[in-house]
Short mmCIF file of C-alpha atoms and ligand atoms in Angstrom, two decimals:
data_model
loop_
_atom_site.label_atom_id
_atom_site.label_comp_id
_atom_site.label_asym_id
_atom_site.label_seq_id
_atom_site.Cartn_x
_atom_site.Cartn_y
_atom_site.Cartn_z
CA UNK D 5 46.80 -15.73 115.00
CA UNK D 6 48.40 -14.21 111.96
CA UNK D 7 46.24 -13.08 109.07
CA UNK D 8 49.26 -12.12 107.01
CA UNK D 9 52.66 -13.75 107.07
CA UNK D 10 55.42 -13.35 104.53
CA UNK D 11 58.78 -15.07 104.33
CA UNK D 12 61.61 -13.62 102.26
CA UNK D 13 59.33 -11.89 99.79
CA UNK D 14 61.13 -10.56 96.77
CA UNK D 15 59.78 -8.50 93.89
CA UNK D 16 61.75 -7.84 90.76
CA UNK D 17 60.33 -5.65 88.02
CA UNK D 18 61.79 -6.50 84.65
CA UNK D 19 61.87 -3.72 82.10
CA UNK D 20 63.49 -3.98 78.67
CA UNK D 21 66.82 -2.61 79.76
CA UNK D 22 67.03 -3.45 83.44
CA UNK D 23 65.82 -5.36 86.44
CA UNK D 24 64.60 -3.39 89.42
CA UNK D 25 64.66 -5.12 92.79
CA UNK D 26 61.71 -3.42 94.47
CA UNK D 27 61.49 -5.77 97.47
CA UNK D 28 63.89 -8.22 99.06
CA UNK D 29 63.89 -10.32 102.25
CA UNK D 30 60.52 -9.00 103.36
CA UNK D 31 59.26 -10.93 106.35
CA UNK D 32 56.26 -9.50 108.12
CA UNK D 33 53.58 -10.98 110.27
CA UNK D 34 50.34 -9.20 111.04
CA UNK D 35 47.90 -10.61 113.54
CA UNK D 36 44.15 -10.49 113.50
CA UNK D 37 42.88 -7.22 114.97
CA UNK D 38 46.12 -5.26 114.62
CA UNK D 39 46.41 -1.64 113.50
CA UNK D 40 49.68 -1.36 111.62
CA UNK D 41 51.30 1.28 109.50
CA UNK D 42 53.80 0.47 106.80
CA UNK D 43 55.96 3.52 106.47
CA UNK D 44 58.77 4.53 104.18
CA UNK D 45 59.99 7.19 101.81
CA UNK D 46 58.97 7.51 98.16
CA UNK D 47 60.22 4.63 96.05
CA UNK D 48 61.00 2.43 99.07
CA UNK D 49 58.57 -0.26 97.90
CA UNK D 50 55.39 0.45 99.88
CA UNK D 51 52.91 0.20 97.01
CA UNK D 52 54.69 -2.85 95.65
CA UNK D 53 54.29 -4.47 99.05
CA UNK D 54 50.63 -3.41 99.31
CA UNK D 55 49.91 -4.94 95.88
CA UNK D 56 51.42 -8.21 97.02
CA UNK D 57 49.71 -8.22 100.42
CA UNK D 58 46.42 -7.39 98.68
CA UNK D 59 46.96 -10.26 96.21
CA UNK D 60 46.80 -7.79 93.32
CA UNK D 61 50.27 -8.84 92.25
CA UNK D 62 52.49 -11.83 92.88
CA UNK D 63 55.92 -11.80 94.43
CA UNK D 64 58.88 -12.95 92.36
CA UNK D 65 60.13 -15.03 95.26
CA UNK D 66 59.38 -16.00 98.84
CA UNK D 67 56.19 -17.16 100.52
CA UNK D 68 52.98 -15.42 101.42
CA UNK D 69 50.47 -16.99 103.80
CA UNK D 70 47.02 -15.45 104.08
CA UNK D 71 45.13 -16.95 107.02
CA UNK D 72 47.80 -19.64 107.10
CA UNK D 73 47.21 -20.65 103.49
CA UNK D 74 50.01 -20.31 100.98
CA UNK D 75 48.62 -18.09 98.27
CA UNK D 76 50.85 -19.79 95.69
CA UNK D 77 48.27 -22.59 95.85
CA UNK D 78 45.43 -20.27 94.78
CA UNK D 79 44.16 -20.01 91.21
CA UNK D 80 43.44 -16.55 89.74
CA UNK D 81 39.77 -17.16 90.37
CA UNK D 82 40.36 -18.12 94.01
CA UNK D 83 42.52 -15.03 94.46
CA UNK D 84 39.71 -12.84 93.13
CA UNK D 85 37.32 -14.40 95.64
CA UNK D 86 39.87 -14.07 98.43
CA UNK D 87 40.26 -10.34 97.67
CA UNK D 88 36.55 -9.73 97.34
CA UNK D 89 35.63 -11.48 100.58
CA UNK D 90 38.58 -10.66 102.79
CA UNK D 91 40.19 -7.39 101.81
CA UNK D 92 38.81 -3.86 101.66
CA UNK D 93 41.01 -1.57 99.58
CA UNK D 94 41.38 2.18 100.03
CA UNK D 95 43.55 4.20 97.63
CA UNK D 96 45.08 7.66 97.73
CA UNK D 97 43.06 8.82 94.72
CA UNK D 98 39.74 7.43 96.03
CA UNK D 99 39.13 5.50 92.75
CA UNK D 100 35.40 6.21 92.69
CA UNK D 101 33.38 6.01 89.47
CA UNK D 102 32.43 9.54 88.52
CA UNK D 103 29.07 8.69 86.94
CA UNK D 104 27.79 6.79 89.97
CA UNK D 105 26.33 8.20 93.19
CA UNK D 106 27.92 7.62 96.60
CA UNK D 107 25.38 4.84 97.17
CA UNK D 108 26.12 3.16 93.83
CA UNK D 109 29.89 3.44 94.33
CA UNK D 110 29.58 1.94 97.79
CA UNK D 111 27.54 -1.04 96.66
CA UNK D 112 29.82 -1.94 93.70
CA UNK D 113 31.67 -4.82 95.44
CA UNK D 114 28.30 -6.41 96.13
CA UNK D 115 27.27 -5.96 92.49
CA UNK D 116 30.36 -7.95 91.51
CA UNK D 117 29.48 -10.52 94.18
CA UNK D 118 25.99 -10.79 92.60
CA UNK D 119 24.16 -9.82 95.77
CA UNK D 120 20.49 -8.90 95.13
CA UNK D 121 19.80 -5.20 94.75
CA UNK D 122 17.59 -4.79 97.80
CA UNK D 123 20.16 -6.31 100.13
CA UNK D 124 23.12 -4.40 98.67
CA UNK D 125 21.24 -1.09 98.84
CA UNK D 126 20.53 -1.73 102.52
CA UNK D 127 24.16 -2.62 103.23
CA UNK D 128 25.44 0.39 101.26
CA UNK D 129 23.24 2.68 103.32
CA UNK D 130 24.57 1.15 106.53
CA UNK D 131 28.17 1.51 105.35
CA UNK D 132 27.61 5.16 104.40
CA UNK D 133 26.06 5.75 107.81
CA UNK D 134 29.17 4.27 109.45
CA UNK D 135 31.30 6.91 107.73
CA UNK D 136 28.80 9.71 108.49
CA UNK D 137 27.58 10.23 104.93
CA UNK D 138 23.94 9.24 105.22
CA UNK D 139 23.02 12.74 103.99
CA UNK D 140 25.13 12.47 100.84
CA UNK D 141 24.02 9.13 99.44
CA UNK D 142 22.69 10.44 96.14
CA UNK D 143 25.60 12.77 95.40
CA UNK D 144 28.11 12.03 92.65
CA UNK D 145 31.85 12.24 93.48
CA UNK D 146 32.17 15.69 91.83
CA UNK D 147 29.55 16.97 94.27
CA UNK D 148 31.55 15.80 97.26
CA UNK D 149 34.68 17.15 98.94
CA UNK D 150 37.89 15.10 98.82
CA UNK D 151 37.41 13.98 102.40
CA UNK D 152 33.83 12.94 101.67
CA UNK D 153 34.93 11.05 98.57
CA UNK D 154 37.46 9.16 100.63
CA UNK D 155 34.75 8.35 103.16
CA UNK D 156 32.69 6.85 100.30
CA UNK D 157 35.77 4.80 99.41
CA UNK D 158 35.94 3.62 103.05
CA UNK D 159 32.24 2.67 102.91
CA UNK D 160 32.94 0.71 99.70
CA UNK D 161 35.90 -1.00 101.40
CA UNK D 162 33.85 -2.16 104.39
CA UNK D 163 30.60 -3.14 102.68
CA UNK D 164 31.63 -6.78 102.25
CA UNK D 165 32.64 -6.93 105.91
CA UNK D 166 36.24 -7.88 105.04
CA UNK D 167 38.67 -9.11 107.64
CA UNK D 168 41.35 -6.67 106.54
CA UNK D 169 41.40 -3.07 105.42
CA UNK D 170 44.39 -2.25 103.26
CA UNK D 171 44.85 1.46 102.70
CA UNK D 172 47.58 2.94 100.46
CA UNK D 173 48.17 6.59 101.44
CA UNK D 174 44.50 7.03 102.42
CA UNK D 175 45.12 10.59 103.59
CA UNK D 176 47.65 11.55 100.91
CA UNK D 177 45.23 13.82 99.02
CA UNK D 178 43.43 15.26 102.03
CA UNK D 179 43.75 18.33 104.21
CA UNK D 180 44.49 17.93 107.89
CA UNK D 181 40.90 17.90 109.08
CA UNK D 182 39.71 15.33 106.53
CA UNK D 183 42.82 13.24 107.20
CA UNK D 184 41.94 13.22 110.90
CA UNK D 185 38.38 12.13 110.11
CA UNK D 186 39.58 9.26 107.93
CA UNK D 187 42.10 8.16 110.57
CA UNK D 188 39.38 8.26 113.23
CA UNK D 189 37.12 6.07 111.10
CA UNK D 190 39.97 3.60 110.47
CA UNK D 191 40.81 3.50 114.19
CA UNK D 192 37.15 2.92 115.04
CA UNK D 193 36.93 0.06 112.54
CA UNK D 194 40.03 -1.41 114.18
CA UNK D 195 38.45 -1.09 117.63
CA UNK D 196 35.52 -3.06 116.27
CA UNK D 197 37.82 -5.91 115.32
CA UNK D 198 39.11 -5.19 111.83
CA UNK D 199 42.75 -5.65 110.96
CA UNK D 200 43.80 -2.32 109.49
CA UNK D 201 47.00 -1.79 107.49
CA UNK D 202 47.86 1.75 106.51
CA UNK D 203 50.60 2.48 104.03
CA UNK D 204 52.00 5.97 104.37
CA UNK D 205 55.05 8.15 103.99
CA UNK D 206 53.60 10.51 106.62
CA UNK D 207 55.20 10.03 110.04
CA UNK D 208 52.29 11.78 111.76
CA UNK D 209 49.89 9.19 110.40
CA UNK D 210 52.26 6.33 111.23
CA UNK D 211 52.63 7.58 114.80
CA UNK D 212 48.92 7.02 115.34
CA UNK D 213 49.12 3.25 114.91
CA UNK D 214 50.07 0.75 117.58
CA UNK D 215 52.74 -0.75 115.39
CA UNK D 216 54.96 0.53 112.61
CA UNK D 217 56.75 -1.48 109.97
CA UNK D 218 59.43 0.49 108.17
CA UNK D 219 60.20 -0.11 104.51
CA UNK D 220 63.64 1.01 103.47
CA UNK D 221 65.29 0.23 100.14
CA UNK D 222 62.84 -2.59 99.54
CA UNK D 223 63.19 -4.34 102.85
CA UNK D 224 61.18 -4.17 106.08
CA UNK D 225 62.02 -3.77 109.72
CA UNK D 226 59.87 -3.38 112.80
CA UNK D 227 60.12 0.00 114.47
CA UNK D 228 60.35 0.29 118.22
CA UNK D 229 58.09 3.08 119.36
N1 ATP T 7 55.65 -1.54 87.29
C1 ATP T 7 56.91 -1.23 87.60
N2 ATP T 7 57.92 -1.45 86.74
C2 ATP T 7 59.20 -1.17 87.06
N3 ATP T 7 59.58 -0.63 88.24
C3 ATP T 7 58.62 -0.37 89.14
C4 ATP T 7 57.23 -0.64 88.87
N4 ATP T 7 56.50 -0.26 89.96
C5 ATP T 7 57.38 0.22 90.85
N5 ATP T 7 58.65 0.15 90.37
C6 ATP T 7 59.89 0.56 91.08
O1 ATP T 7 59.94 -0.15 92.31
C7 ATP T 7 60.40 0.68 93.38
C8 ATP T 7 59.33 0.76 94.48
O2 ATP T 7 58.19 1.44 93.98
P1 ATP T 7 56.85 1.65 94.84
O3 ATP T 7 55.83 2.21 93.93
O4 ATP T 7 56.53 0.37 95.52
O5 ATP T 7 57.33 2.72 95.90
P2 ATP T 7 56.50 3.51 97.02
O6 ATP T 7 57.19 3.29 98.31
O7 ATP T 7 55.06 3.12 96.94
O8 ATP T 7 56.66 5.04 96.57
P3 ATP T 7 55.65 6.30 96.73
O9 ATP T 7 55.72 6.72 98.18
O10 ATP T 7 56.24 7.33 95.82
O11 ATP T 7 54.28 5.85 96.31
C9 ATP T 7 60.72 2.02 92.73
O12 ATP T 7 62.09 2.04 92.44
C10 ATP T 7 59.91 2.02 91.44
O13 ATP T 7 60.51 2.78 90.45
MG1 MG T 8 53.27 4.20 96.55
#
């Protein structure tokens, strides 16, 4: 069953002087439980596609079905709920809040979801344990290495038990060893049933996933590997 299905997605950015066609004719289908990389060179449209798949931005044309529901039918409020409950985001720059500890950063999605403190603390501890950071719970981001910060971001992404993990260049700011750790965690999450989508320009990362979708000049094609 497909979790994500797009038909002829198009994205046009309008600036004062010009129109930029960032995506055109994008048709992709991702099934529940898949591990997929979306790969392409800089400027090919990967982040634009991730923003649309993550319902952070709307396409200019085409259709997007999330769990077989056309997201055009969703209100802003419903989209916020859909994101919060179904999608765990991981970004290249970690996007942690510098004044909060690893534990507080991890539990943030549950703060927004108004989950009682005791429960969210418990869940945040479990999520940090999953990423091997149970000994760093009370550290602030500046007291953690890049790889550890990204692991906090993974814990934050999985705390709501989302169906999908959407990661945009999750290893882009990491050294080889930390990148390997993050990939191993993502693969393990996939083995445990999560649909994991990794956006990357790094062929070595893309080669680790069962399926690759290539983005080239704003359009996608499946790669045969
Ligand atoms: N907000 C925007 N306004 C106008 N043009 C944009 C905007 N965001 C992206 N673009 C353009 O859309 C195209 C695709 O950009 P996108 O950020 O999706 O590429 P990318 O594949 O993620 O690149 P990178 O690997 O460098 O992150 C580029 O030509 C870019 O300049
Ligand atoms: Mg990008």
